[in-house]
Structures are given as structure tokens and as C-alpha cells.
Coordinates of C-alpha atoms in Angstrom, one line a residue:
M38 CA 25.5 7.2 -18.4
T39 CA 23.7 6.6 -15.2
M40 CA 22.4 9.4 -12.6
Q41 CA 20.8 9.7 -9.2
I42 CA 17.2 10.7 -8.4
T43 CA 14.8 10.7 -5.7
I44 CA 10.8 9.9 -5.8
D45 CA 9.4 9.8 -2.7
G46 CA 12.0 9.7 -0.5
R47 CA 13.8 6.9 -2.6
S48 CA 16.7 7.5 -4.2
I49 CA 17.0 5.5 -7.7
P50 CA 19.4 4.7 -9.8
V51 CA 19.1 5.9 -13.0
E52 CA 20.1 5.5 -17.3
A53 CA 20.2 8.6 -19.2
G54 CA 17.0 9.4 -21.6
K55 CA 14.2 7.8 -19.2
T56 CA 11.2 10.1 -18.3
I57 CA 10.2 9.8 -14.5
L58 CA 7.6 7.8 -15.3
Q59 CA 9.2 5.3 -17.0
V60 CA 11.3 5.3 -13.9
A61 CA 8.2 5.0 -11.7
R62 CA 7.0 1.9 -13.2
E63 CA 10.3 0.1 -13.2
N64 CA 10.7 0.8 -9.0
G65 CA 7.4 -0.2 -8.2
V66 CA 6.1 3.7 -7.9
D67 CA 2.7 4.1 -8.7
I68 CA 1.7 6.9 -11.1
P69 CA -1.6 7.3 -12.4
T70 CA -2.1 8.2 -16.0
L71 CA -5.3 7.9 -18.4
C72 CA -3.4 8.4 -22.0
D73 CA 0.1 6.9 -21.5
Y74 CA -0.2 3.2 -22.9
P75 CA 2.3 0.4 -23.2
G76 CA 3.8 0.3 -26.7
L77 CA 2.8 4.3 -28.0
K78 CA 4.6 7.4 -27.5
S79 CA 4.6 9.7 -24.5
H80 CA 1.6 12.1 -25.0
G81 CA 0.9 14.2 -21.7
S82 CA -2.6 15.3 -22.9
C83 CA -4.7 14.0 -19.8
R84 CA -2.2 15.2 -17.4
M85 CA -3.1 12.9 -14.9
C86 CA 0.6 11.9 -14.5
I87 CA 1.6 15.5 -13.1
V88 CA 4.1 15.5 -10.7
E89 CA 5.9 18.0 -8.3
L90 CA 9.7 18.6 -8.9
E91 CA 11.7 20.8 -5.8
G92 CA 12.9 23.5 -6.9
R93 CA 10.0 24.5 -9.7
E94 CA 7.4 26.0 -9.5
M95 CA 5.1 24.0 -12.2
T96 CA 4.2 20.7 -12.2
P97 CA 5.2 18.8 -15.5
T98 CA 3.6 16.1 -16.9
A99 CA 6.1 12.7 -15.6
C100 CA 5.4 11.0 -19.1
T101 CA 6.8 13.7 -21.0
T102 CA 9.4 14.9 -18.5
L103 CA 13.4 13.2 -19.1
A104 CA 15.0 12.3 -15.8
E105 CA 17.6 14.4 -14.6
N106 CA 20.3 14.0 -12.1
G107 CA 19.7 15.2 -8.4
M108 CA 15.9 15.6 -9.4
V109 CA 13.6 15.1 -6.1
V110 CA 10.4 14.0 -6.9
H111 CA 7.5 14.0 -5.5
T112 CA 4.3 12.1 -7.1
H113 CA 1.1 12.0 -4.3
S114 CA 2.1 15.5 -2.6
P115 CA -1.1 17.6 -1.3
K116 CA -0.4 20.0 -4.4
V117 CA -0.5 17.7 -7.1
N118 CA -3.6 15.2 -5.3
A119 CA -5.0 18.4 -5.3
L120 CA -4.4 19.3 -8.9
R121 CA -5.2 16.2 -9.8
V122 CA -8.3 15.9 -8.8
E123 CA -9.7 19.1 -9.9
L124 CA -7.9 17.9 -13.8
F125 CA -10.4 15.1 -13.7
K126 CA -13.3 16.4 -13.2
L127 CA -12.7 19.4 -15.8
L128 CA -11.7 15.9 -17.9
L129 CA -15.5 14.7 -16.7
S130 CA -17.3 18.0 -17.5
E131 CA -17.3 16.8 -21.1
H132 CA -18.5 12.9 -20.6
P133 CA -21.5 11.0 -19.0
S134 CA -20.7 10.6 -15.1
A135 CA -23.6 9.2 -13.8
C136 CA -22.7 5.6 -13.8
L137 CA -19.3 7.4 -11.4
F138 CA -21.5 9.2 -8.6
C139 CA -24.5 7.3 -8.3
E140 CA -25.8 6.4 -4.8
E141 CA -27.8 3.7 -6.4
R142 CA -24.2 2.0 -8.2
S143 CA -23.6 -0.5 -5.9
H144 CA -26.8 -3.0 -6.6
C145 CA -27.6 -0.9 -10.0
D146 CA -27.4 -4.2 -11.7
E147 CA -30.2 -5.9 -9.4
C148 CA -32.3 -3.1 -10.3
M149 CA -32.0 -3.5 -13.9
V150 CA -32.4 -7.2 -14.3
T151 CA -34.5 -7.2 -16.8
L152 CA -32.8 -5.2 -18.9
R153 CA -29.9 -6.9 -18.7
K154 CA -31.5 -9.7 -20.6
S155 CA -31.2 -8.2 -23.9
G156 CA -28.8 -5.5 -25.5
V157 CA -28.9 -2.2 -22.9
T158 CA -30.1 0.7 -24.4
T159 CA -31.6 3.2 -21.3
G160 CA -30.6 3.8 -18.3
C161 CA -27.5 5.5 -16.4
R162 CA -25.8 2.1 -16.4
S163 CA -25.8 0.8 -19.8
C164 CA -22.3 2.1 -21.1
P165 CA -20.4 -1.1 -22.9
Q166 CA -17.4 -0.5 -20.9
D167 CA -19.5 -0.7 -17.7
G168 CA -16.7 -2.4 -15.2
Q169 CA -14.1 -2.0 -17.2
C170 CA -13.4 1.5 -17.7
D171 CA -10.6 3.6 -16.8
L172 CA -12.3 6.5 -15.5
Q173 CA -14.4 4.6 -13.2
T174 CA -11.0 3.4 -11.7
F175 CA -10.0 6.5 -12.1
A176 CA -13.1 8.0 -9.6
E177 CA -13.0 5.1 -7.4
R178 CA -9.2 5.6 -6.8
L179 CA -9.9 9.6 -6.1
Q180 CA -12.9 8.8 -3.6
L181 CA -14.5 11.3 -5.9
A182 CA -18.3 12.1 -4.7
D183 CA -19.5 14.0 -7.4
G184 CA -17.7 16.0 -10.9
G185 CA -18.1 19.0 -9.5
Y186 CA -18.7 20.8 -12.9
P187 CA -21.9 20.9 -14.9
V188 CA -21.4 18.3 -17.9
R189 CA -21.4 19.0 -21.7
Y190 CA -23.2 16.7 -23.6
R191 CA -22.7 16.6 -27.0
M192 CA -25.2 15.3 -29.0
L193 CA -23.5 13.3 -31.3
P194 CA -24.7 10.3 -33.3
V195 CA -23.1 6.9 -32.7
Q196 CA -21.8 5.0 -35.8
K197 CA -22.9 1.9 -35.7
K198 CA -22.3 1.4 -40.2
D199 CA -19.2 -0.2 -40.0
P200 CA -18.2 -3.5 -39.4
F201 CA -17.0 -5.2 -36.1
I202 CA -17.0 -1.5 -34.1
D203 CA -19.4 0.6 -33.0
R204 CA -18.0 4.7 -32.3
D205 CA -20.0 6.5 -30.2
Y206 CA -18.0 10.1 -29.4
N207 CA -19.6 11.3 -26.9
L208 CA -17.8 9.0 -24.5
C209 CA -14.5 10.2 -25.5
I210 CA -12.1 12.4 -23.5
L211 CA -9.9 13.4 -26.5
C212 CA -6.9 11.4 -24.8
E213 CA -5.6 9.8 -28.6
R214 CA -5.0 6.4 -27.5
C215 CA -6.2 5.3 -30.8
V216 CA -5.2 7.9 -33.1
R217 CA -1.9 7.3 -32.4
A218 CA -2.1 3.5 -32.3
C219 CA -3.6 4.0 -36.1
E220 CA -1.0 6.4 -36.1
E221 CA 2.2 4.4 -35.2
N222 CA 1.4 1.5 -36.4
H223 CA 0.1 1.7 -39.9
F224 CA 0.7 3.5 -43.4
S225 CA -2.2 4.9 -42.8
S226 CA -4.6 7.2 -39.8
A227 CA -8.1 5.6 -40.3
V228 CA -8.7 7.9 -37.3
T229 CA -7.8 11.1 -36.4
L230 CA -8.7 14.8 -34.8
I231 CA -11.2 16.3 -36.7
S232 CA -12.3 20.2 -35.9
R233 CA -10.7 22.6 -33.7
G234 CA -11.3 24.2 -29.6
T235 CA -13.9 22.6 -27.9
D236 CA -15.5 21.3 -31.1
T237 CA -12.5 19.1 -31.1
V238 CA -13.5 15.5 -31.2
V239 CA -12.4 12.0 -32.8
G240 CA -13.4 10.4 -36.3
T241 CA -12.5 10.1 -39.9
P242 CA -11.0 12.0 -42.8
F243 CA -14.0 14.0 -44.2
G244 CA -16.3 12.5 -42.3
Q245 CA -16.3 9.1 -44.2
R246 CA -17.0 5.1 -43.0
L247 CA -14.0 3.6 -41.2
Q248 CA -13.6 1.2 -44.3
Q249 CA -13.6 3.5 -46.7
A250 CA -10.8 5.8 -44.9
G251 CA -8.5 3.1 -44.7
C252 CA -9.2 1.0 -41.8
S253 CA -7.8 -2.9 -41.6
F254 CA -9.9 -3.6 -38.3
C255 CA -7.2 -4.7 -36.6
G256 CA -8.6 -3.8 -33.8
A257 CA -6.3 -1.5 -31.5
C258 CA -7.9 1.3 -31.4
V259 CA -10.8 -0.2 -29.4
E260 CA -8.4 -2.1 -27.1
V261 CA -6.7 1.4 -25.8
C262 CA -9.6 2.8 -25.9
T263 CA -10.1 4.5 -22.2
T264 CA -13.6 4.9 -22.1
G265 CA -16.9 2.9 -24.1
A266 CA -16.0 5.4 -26.7
L267 CA -15.1 2.4 -29.3
S268 CA -16.6 -1.3 -28.2
E269 CA -16.6 -4.4 -30.2
K270 CA -19.8 -4.9 -31.8
V271 CA -19.8 -9.1 -30.6
R272 CA -19.5 -8.3 -27.3
K273 CA -20.5 -5.0 -26.8
W274 CA -22.6 -6.5 -23.5
S275 CA -20.7 -9.5 -22.3
G276 CA -19.2 -7.5 -19.8
V277 CA -16.1 -8.6 -17.6
P278 CA -14.4 -12.1 -18.7
D279 CA -14.1 -14.8 -16.3
H280 CA -10.7 -15.7 -17.1
T281 CA -8.0 -15.6 -20.5
V282 CA -6.9 -18.0 -22.2
S283 CA -3.7 -17.4 -24.2
T284 CA -3.1 -19.8 -27.2
T285 CA -1.7 -19.1 -31.0
C286 CA -3.9 -18.1 -33.9
P287 CA -5.1 -20.7 -36.2
L288 CA -6.0 -18.4 -38.5
C289 CA -3.0 -17.9 -41.0
S290 CA 0.6 -18.2 -40.9
A291 CA 1.9 -15.3 -39.3
G292 CA 1.7 -17.1 -35.9
C293 CA 0.5 -14.5 -33.4
Q294 CA -0.4 -15.0 -29.7
M295 CA -3.6 -14.0 -29.1
N296 CA -5.3 -14.3 -25.3
L297 CA -8.4 -15.3 -25.7
L298 CA -11.3 -14.0 -23.3
V299 CA -13.5 -16.3 -21.6
K300 CA -17.3 -16.0 -19.7
N301 CA -19.4 -18.8 -18.5
G302 CA -17.7 -21.4 -20.6
M303 CA -17.5 -19.0 -23.9
V304 CA -15.0 -17.3 -25.7
I305 CA -16.3 -13.8 -25.7
G306 CA -13.2 -11.8 -27.3
A307 CA -9.6 -11.7 -28.4
L308 CA -6.8 -9.6 -27.5
P309 CA -3.2 -9.4 -28.8
D310 CA -0.8 -11.5 -25.5
H311 CA 1.4 -8.6 -25.5
A312 CA 3.4 -10.7 -22.9
R313 CA 4.6 -12.7 -25.9
G314 CA 5.7 -10.1 -28.2
T315 CA 2.4 -9.8 -30.0
D316 CA 1.4 -6.4 -30.4
A317 CA -1.5 -6.3 -32.6
L318 CA -4.2 -9.2 -34.4
C319 CA -5.7 -8.9 -37.9
V320 CA -9.3 -8.9 -38.9
K321 CA -9.9 -12.4 -38.3
G322 CA -7.8 -13.0 -35.1
R323 CA -9.3 -10.0 -33.8
F324 CA -12.9 -10.4 -34.4
G325 CA -13.5 -14.2 -35.8
I326 CA -12.2 -16.3 -33.3
P327 CA -15.3 -15.4 -31.0
E328 CA -17.6 -16.1 -33.9
M329 CA -16.0 -19.4 -35.7
A330 CA -15.7 -20.7 -32.0
N331 CA -19.0 -19.8 -30.8
H332 CA -21.4 -20.7 -34.3
P333 CA -23.9 -22.8 -34.2
T334 CA -23.5 -24.7 -37.2
R335 CA -19.7 -25.6 -35.9
L336 CA -19.3 -29.2 -35.4
Q337 CA -19.3 -30.5 -32.0
N338 CA -20.2 -33.9 -31.7
P339 CA -18.6 -36.7 -34.1
S340 CA -21.1 -38.4 -36.6
L341 CA -21.8 -41.4 -39.4
L342 CA -22.6 -41.1 -42.3
G343 CA -25.2 -43.7 -43.6
H344 CA -28.1 -44.3 -45.7
E345 CA -30.3 -42.1 -43.5
G346 CA -27.8 -39.3 -43.3
N347 CA -25.9 -38.2 -40.7
V348 CA -26.2 -39.7 -37.5
Q349 CA -24.4 -38.0 -34.4
L350 CA -22.5 -40.8 -32.2
K351 CA -20.6 -40.1 -28.6
W352 CA -17.2 -39.9 -29.4
E353 CA -16.5 -43.1 -27.5
Q354 CA -19.2 -44.7 -29.6
A355 CA -16.9 -42.7 -32.9
I356 CA -14.0 -44.1 -32.1
E357 CA -14.6 -47.8 -32.1
A358 CA -16.7 -47.4 -35.3
A359 CA -13.8 -45.7 -37.0
A360 CA -11.3 -48.3 -35.1
G361 CA -12.8 -51.5 -36.1
K362 CA -13.3 -49.8 -39.9
I363 CA -9.6 -49.3 -39.9
S364 CA -8.4 -52.0 -38.7
A365 CA -10.5 -54.4 -41.6
C366 CA -8.7 -51.8 -43.8
D367 CA -5.8 -53.1 -45.9
P368 CA -2.8 -51.1 -45.4
E369 CA -1.6 -50.8 -49.1
K370 CA -5.7 -49.1 -49.2
Y371 CA -5.0 -46.4 -46.3
G372 CA -4.9 -43.4 -46.4
L373 CA -4.9 -40.8 -43.7
V374 CA -5.5 -37.2 -45.2
I375 CA -5.0 -33.8 -42.6
S376 CA -5.1 -29.8 -42.8
A377 CA -1.5 -28.4 -43.0
D378 CA -3.8 -25.9 -40.3
C379 CA -3.4 -29.0 -37.9
S380 CA -0.7 -27.9 -34.6
N381 CA 2.9 -30.2 -34.3
E382 CA 1.3 -32.2 -32.2
T383 CA -1.1 -33.6 -33.8
L384 CA 1.1 -33.9 -37.0
Y385 CA 3.0 -36.0 -35.3
V386 CA 0.6 -38.0 -33.6
A387 CA -1.0 -38.3 -37.0
Q388 CA 1.4 -39.7 -38.6
K389 CA 2.9 -41.9 -36.2
F390 CA -0.3 -43.3 -36.3
V391 CA -0.3 -44.5 -39.9
R392 CA 2.8 -45.4 -40.1
E393 CA 3.2 -47.2 -36.5
V394 CA -0.4 -48.4 -36.3
V395 CA -1.8 -48.6 -39.5
R396 CA 1.5 -50.1 -41.1
S397 CA 1.1 -47.4 -44.3
K398 CA 3.3 -44.4 -45.8
S399 CA -0.3 -43.0 -46.9
I400 CA -0.5 -39.9 -45.2
H401 CA -1.7 -36.4 -47.8
L402 CA -1.7 -33.0 -46.4
S403 CA -4.9 -30.9 -48.2
S404 CA -3.4 -28.1 -48.4
A405 CA -0.5 -28.8 -50.7
A406 CA -2.7 -29.4 -53.5
E407 CA -2.9 -25.4 -54.2
Y408 CA 1.2 -25.4 -55.1
G409 CA 0.2 -27.4 -57.8
R410 CA 3.7 -28.3 -59.8
G411 CA 5.7 -25.8 -57.2
W412 CA 4.7 -28.0 -54.5
Q413 CA 8.9 -29.4 -54.8
T414 CA 10.1 -26.2 -54.2
V415 CA 7.8 -24.7 -52.0
Q416 CA 9.4 -27.2 -49.7
R417 CA 12.9 -26.8 -51.0
L418 CA 11.8 -22.7 -50.0
Y419 CA 10.6 -23.6 -47.2
A420 CA 13.9 -24.8 -45.4
S421 CA 15.4 -21.6 -45.3
S422 CA 12.3 -19.5 -44.5
K423 CA 13.4 -17.2 -41.7
P424 CA 10.7 -16.0 -38.8
L425 CA 8.8 -12.6 -39.5
S426 CA 11.4 -11.2 -36.5
T427 CA 14.0 -10.7 -39.9
L428 CA 11.8 -8.1 -41.4
S429 CA 13.1 -5.4 -38.6
L430 CA 17.0 -6.2 -39.3
A431 CA 16.5 -5.9 -43.3
D432 CA 17.3 -2.7 -44.8
A433 CA 15.4 -3.2 -48.0
I434 CA 12.3 -5.8 -47.7
L435 CA 11.2 -7.2 -51.3
C436 CA 7.5 -8.4 -51.5
L437 CA 6.1 -10.4 -53.9
G438 CA 2.4 -11.1 -54.1
F439 CA 2.0 -9.6 -50.2
D440 CA -1.2 -7.9 -48.9
G441 CA -1.7 -7.2 -46.0
K442 CA -4.7 -4.8 -46.0
Y443 CA -6.9 -7.1 -43.8
A444 CA -5.6 -10.8 -43.3
Q445 CA -2.2 -10.5 -42.3
S446 CA -2.3 -6.9 -41.2
V447 CA 0.0 -7.7 -38.4
V448 CA 3.0 -7.8 -41.2
E449 CA 2.1 -4.7 -42.5
T450 CA 2.4 -3.4 -39.3
R451 CA 6.1 -4.9 -38.9
L452 CA 6.4 -3.3 -42.1
H453 CA 5.4 0.5 -41.0
H454 CA 7.8 0.2 -38.5
A455 CA 10.8 -0.7 -40.8
K456 CA 10.0 1.6 -43.3
R457 CA 10.2 4.0 -40.6
S458 CA 13.8 3.1 -39.0
G459 CA 14.8 3.8 -43.1
T460 CA 14.4 0.4 -45.0
K461 CA 13.2 0.3 -48.6
L462 CA 10.4 -1.2 -49.4
I463 CA 9.6 -2.7 -52.6
T464 CA 6.3 -4.4 -54.0
F465 CA 5.7 -6.4 -56.6
D466 CA 2.7 -7.2 -57.6
T467 CA 0.2 -7.0 -61.0
T468 CA -2.9 -5.8 -59.1
N469 CA -3.6 -2.6 -56.6
Q470 CA -3.1 -4.1 -53.7
S471 CA -2.7 -2.2 -49.9
L472 CA 1.4 -1.4 -50.3
R473 CA 1.6 0.1 -53.2
K474 CA 0.4 3.4 -52.4
Y475 CA 3.8 3.3 -49.2
A476 CA 6.0 1.3 -51.0
D477 CA 9.6 3.0 -52.1
E478 CA 8.8 1.2 -55.5
W479 CA 6.1 -0.2 -56.7
L480 CA 6.6 -2.8 -60.0
Q481 CA 3.6 -4.0 -61.6
P482 CA 4.1 -6.4 -64.6
A483 CA 1.3 -7.3 -66.8
P484 CA 0.0 -10.2 -65.9
G485 CA 1.8 -13.5 -67.2
E486 CA 4.9 -11.1 -67.3
E487 CA 5.9 -11.8 -63.9
A488 CA 9.0 -14.3 -64.5
E489 CA 10.1 -12.0 -67.4
L490 CA 10.6 -9.2 -64.9
L491 CA 12.0 -11.6 -62.6
E492 CA 14.3 -13.1 -65.0
M493 CA 16.0 -9.3 -66.0
F494 CA 16.4 -8.6 -62.3
I495 CA 18.4 -12.0 -61.9
E496 CA 20.6 -10.8 -64.8
I497 CA 21.1 -7.2 -63.7
L498 CA 21.6 -8.6 -60.5
R499 CA 24.5 -11.0 -61.6
E500 CA 26.5 -8.1 -63.7
K501 CA 26.4 -5.8 -60.9
T502 CA 26.4 -3.1 -63.9
A503 CA 25.7 0.7 -62.6
T504 CA 25.2 2.2 -65.8
P505 CA 21.0 2.3 -65.7
Q506 CA 20.8 3.7 -69.0
L507 CA 21.8 0.3 -70.4
W508 CA 19.5 -1.8 -68.0
P509 CA 16.7 -3.5 -70.6
L510 CA 14.4 -2.2 -67.4
P511 CA 11.3 0.6 -67.1
P512 CA 12.2 3.4 -64.4
Q513 CA 10.6 2.1 -61.9
A514 CA 12.3 -1.4 -62.3
Q515 CA 16.2 0.5 -62.5
R516 CA 15.3 1.7 -59.5
S517 CA 14.7 -1.3 -57.4
A518 CA 17.3 -3.1 -59.0
R519 CA 19.7 -0.5 -57.6
I520 CA 18.3 -0.4 -54.2
L521 CA 18.5 -4.4 -53.4
M522 CA 22.2 -4.4 -55.2
E523 CA 23.2 -1.6 -52.9
A524 CA 21.4 -3.4 -49.9
K525 CA 23.9 -5.3 -47.1
R526 CA 20.8 -7.1 -45.4
P527 CA 18.5 -7.5 -48.2
V528 CA 15.0 -9.1 -47.5
I529 CA 12.7 -11.2 -50.0
L530 CA 9.3 -11.4 -48.0
V531 CA 6.7 -13.7 -50.3
G532 CA 2.8 -13.9 -50.0
H533 CA 0.1 -16.3 -50.4
S534 CA -1.2 -15.4 -54.1
F535 CA 2.4 -15.5 -55.5
L536 CA 3.1 -19.2 -53.2
T537 CA 0.3 -20.4 -55.4
H538 CA 0.3 -18.7 -58.7
P539 CA -0.4 -20.3 -61.7
E540 CA 2.7 -20.3 -63.1
N541 CA 4.5 -20.7 -59.7
V542 CA 6.8 -24.0 -61.1
N543 CA 9.1 -20.7 -62.7
L544 CA 9.0 -17.8 -60.7
L545 CA 9.6 -20.1 -57.7
K546 CA 12.6 -21.4 -59.4
L547 CA 13.5 -17.8 -60.4
L548 CA 12.8 -16.9 -56.5
E549 CA 16.0 -19.1 -56.0
K550 CA 18.1 -17.8 -58.1
L551 CA 17.2 -13.8 -56.8
V552 CA 17.4 -15.2 -53.4
A553 CA 21.0 -16.9 -54.0
Q554 CA 21.3 -13.8 -55.9
L555 CA 21.5 -11.1 -53.5
H556 CA 22.1 -13.6 -50.7
A557 CA 18.7 -12.4 -49.5
E558 CA 16.6 -13.7 -45.9
L559 CA 14.0 -15.0 -47.3
V560 CA 10.5 -14.9 -45.2
L561 CA 7.5 -17.2 -46.9
L562 CA 4.1 -16.3 -45.3
P563 CA 1.3 -19.0 -46.6
E564 CA -2.5 -18.7 -46.1
K565 CA -2.1 -22.2 -44.0
A566 CA -1.5 -21.7 -40.3
N567 CA 1.1 -24.4 -39.8
L568 CA 2.1 -25.2 -43.6
G569 CA 6.1 -25.0 -42.3
G570 CA 5.4 -27.3 -39.3
A571 CA 4.0 -30.0 -41.7
L572 CA 6.9 -30.0 -44.2
H573 CA 9.6 -29.8 -40.7
L574 CA 7.7 -33.0 -39.3
G575 CA 8.1 -35.0 -43.1
I576 CA 4.5 -34.4 -44.3
T577 CA 5.4 -33.6 -47.8
N578 CA 2.7 -35.8 -49.5
P579 CA 0.3 -33.3 -51.1
L580 CA -3.2 -35.1 -51.9
S581 CA -4.2 -35.5 -55.4
T582 CA -6.5 -37.6 -57.8
H583 CA -3.8 -40.6 -58.1
S584 CA -3.3 -40.3 -54.8
L585 CA -6.6 -41.0 -53.7
Q586 CA -7.0 -44.0 -56.5
D587 CA -8.1 -47.7 -54.8
L588 CA -8.1 -45.7 -51.4
E589 CA -10.9 -47.2 -49.2
F590 CA -12.6 -43.9 -47.2
V591 CA -14.3 -44.4 -43.5
H592 CA -16.8 -41.2 -43.4
L593 CA -17.1 -40.3 -40.0

């Protein structure tokens, strides 16, 4: 159903069910907000997006008001502008605001040059979000000269005991972005509103540290924070990045797209690339990339291993030395070992070099040895593996050996969204991992009995029996089997611990039978970033003691 509304004199066609704010943004009309954020549900707590509607006395928030046919909206009328200024001043009455109105702020950085040589701890410009704060942008937009009301400083201690994140709730404006980001994307709420009335603040349940409260450190709360209340420990004083570089996270097989924040030629941070469909990153991608890229022990130059240890070389010297040794090597004694973390381009060039330049077939995946005797089955399974987007289409998901608490927490986010949409979630693991609290069923075979339970599942599914008392399964397994039998779009998600299980040669063959029996889609999540790419390119030789026999090594 299409309607017509008028916004600031423009007649705009509107689809039913959209808010005034959504319509305005889609048509280039700028309505300011502080609590609204793409991907989060409308909230209306900051009230900065108030609008005037002809024929109505009230000034509702555009983010929570649905558009109606014939509605006439004014987004910047004198009444709205005056109210917006007063609301903003009231909001600032509980936020330190010297950085917003100080007459010296234009050249404050020049005056504080000595302090800026170290972590800033004093002065009115000491906020870690200085230059990136939504309140600064808003104050400039409204052209405020002062806050208008006395400031109430909360005198809360700064929380610095958690890894990766510092929390200074004296700067919080209670927009609740962080609370909503946590609640809407994860199975637990690590941050929430505590206390009541004027004492209300954002915090953790029972005053716990973030780690104790169940935080997976995805960093979404820091990303959406309007002020400097939440800040990254590593880049707290790095300032505004010069530019961003779009890339793919290299730290696991989820393939998350990210934007690297770069300043003075150094990576200072990483954020999800929302434009390319990534809503969040796990702790490794969000906080680990800058540490890894800038680590003092990172190898940045080639070296030659000699009798006196490693000797650093220029790249031209290293290439010349390697070329000389490789050209003198018998092709039958040549072998190249490559990581499945490499990109498709690198894997392709390496394979072409081995086969066409050296005239050898000896190219080995270093990570393939992890899969032991199950390696051949892993290759077959990967041929039918689907992308993570398949989870959103499932009505039942069976997770085998998957734990998304920290690494690959982005997958836990997808599972959370699927479960909220009605998808049944079953987890299969011998250990007490993160999903067991939130799954509809937790199958916990004793160590060494995983194969036996899977065999029972397959037998029951093959018979399609509907008589639970005849099933040789425990109650949880009976309920799980029924869920899978009734599912029309089942998906099996296989984690790294299941793929590399000591008995994977049997477990993976049973997995093949289970997939065939259920007609299920399969999603594999190995630890290595590009194992699937290596297999699709035909690099399938595992690195083993046998493959290393009679090979000559070039140490560079």
C-alpha cells in the first residue's frame, strides 16, 4: 500500500509501515538524532528527532512515529528548533561539556602539545572521543554558545579492569545504544540499565566486570557509543583516522568484511564494514588486528638463516638467493608448504609457480595435518558447504562442536537472530560451551560416545518413527530427533573442534550420512581463514612426515 505525505513542503510517496525518520532519510531530508543507529530498533530516548505535525499539538519523535496518509510534517519549524535546543541543553546538564563551549577550543591542541606526547589525563580536551563525538557535532550544528543549565557530574569511577574496553559512565547520556546493540545481537546482555530515576546509569548486572557478565568483546557497544563513555584501550588516544581500508578479516573462516582505520601509515583500529554486509566482528578481528599489525616482533623484512643466525636482507637480495637455490634444486626433491590462511590469489600463484616454474607437484597445506585421517572426508564435505547466510533460512539448526563465545562470535549473532525468528537451535558438544544455555536442546555425549549418539540419530531418522518410547535415546536426544524430523529447512553447522576431533575419521563419515538423511544444508567453520579456497583451487596435499622425506629445504 502506497501513501502520500508531505515533509517540509515536499510531497513524498510512502510505503505503509515506515517511520517518518525512515522516509526522511530515504528522501534526503536531514533529521538529527542521537539515540538512533542503523541496524538497531527505534527507541526515541534522546528526542532529538522531534517533528511538528499539522493538526496535532504534540511534537512526536520521528523515529517511533509511523507515516500516515496525508500527514504534513515540519522537521525544522521554529517550534521544533526551539524545543530541540532546550532538550539538548537538558541532556548536557549531566554531561561534562567544557569541550563544547570553551572559547579556547579552536587552538586548544596547540596549547596542550606537551600533554599530547603521552596519554592525555588532564584538561578539558582529554576525552578519548574528542573530534569524533556526536555531541560536538550536534552543538556545532545548533550553534550553541553555552549549556544553559548547571552540570551535574556523577562522580563515577572509571572502569579500567576489563580487557580491550574502558568505561567512563560520567560521559554517558543514556541513549542506550550500547544496551540495545548487546541485547539485539547476542544471547546475553552484558551491559544494561541499573538503578532508577536520576541515579540511572548503564552498567553490568550486579556490578560485575564485562567478562564476568558474559561479554564476548565484539566491540559493538564501543562502536555505537555516542560519546566517550566507552573507549578502546589500544586506540584511546589515537584520534581521528586519516582514512579507512576495506579488507577481509584473515583470522578465521567466517570471512567478515572490515574497515581498517589508518593514521600516519599505521593501523589504529578495525570496524565492521556495514556497507558490505558485516554487522559485527569477533574479539580477534575487532581488537586483535592493530596489535598484530603493529607488534614489535612482527617480521617485516626477509632474513637468511646462516651459521651465525638470521641475517636480514633486502627483498631483492632475498629473491635472488631463493631463486638461486630453487633453480639448483631437483624438482623431485622440491616441496612448497603454504598456509590455508593465504588469499586465493596467493594460493593460485603459489600453485602455478610449483607446477609451471619448478615443474613439481609437491605443494602442501600446512594446516591439513590437523584433520588427520579425516582429511579426505573434510574435502568431500567442503564441496557441499554453504555460506553463513544459509543460517537465516533455516527452521532448525544443529551445531556440532561449535563455540562462539569469543572467536567467531559473529556466528553466535546470526544464531541469535535466527532463534528470535523462530528457528529451533540444537547444540551437540561434550563440553560446557556458550550455546548450551540458549539452545532448545543440548546434546552432551560423554567423551568418546559421540559416534554412538550420532549413529542412533541416523537410525531413528532413517526409520522415521513417531513413537518416542521405542527410541533408544535419552529424552533430550528424542526431542532433538523430533525437531530435526519435522524441520523443512534443517542446517548443520560444524565447528573446528568437531572437524579436528581425534576420532574425526568416523564422526565425519557419520556426518555425511546425517546430512543425506535429513537433506540438510551444511556449513563448515574451520579455524583457518581460507581452507575452502585452497580446496577449490585443488591444493589438497597434507603436510606429513612422509611428504617431507627426501626434500631439500631453503631457509629464508
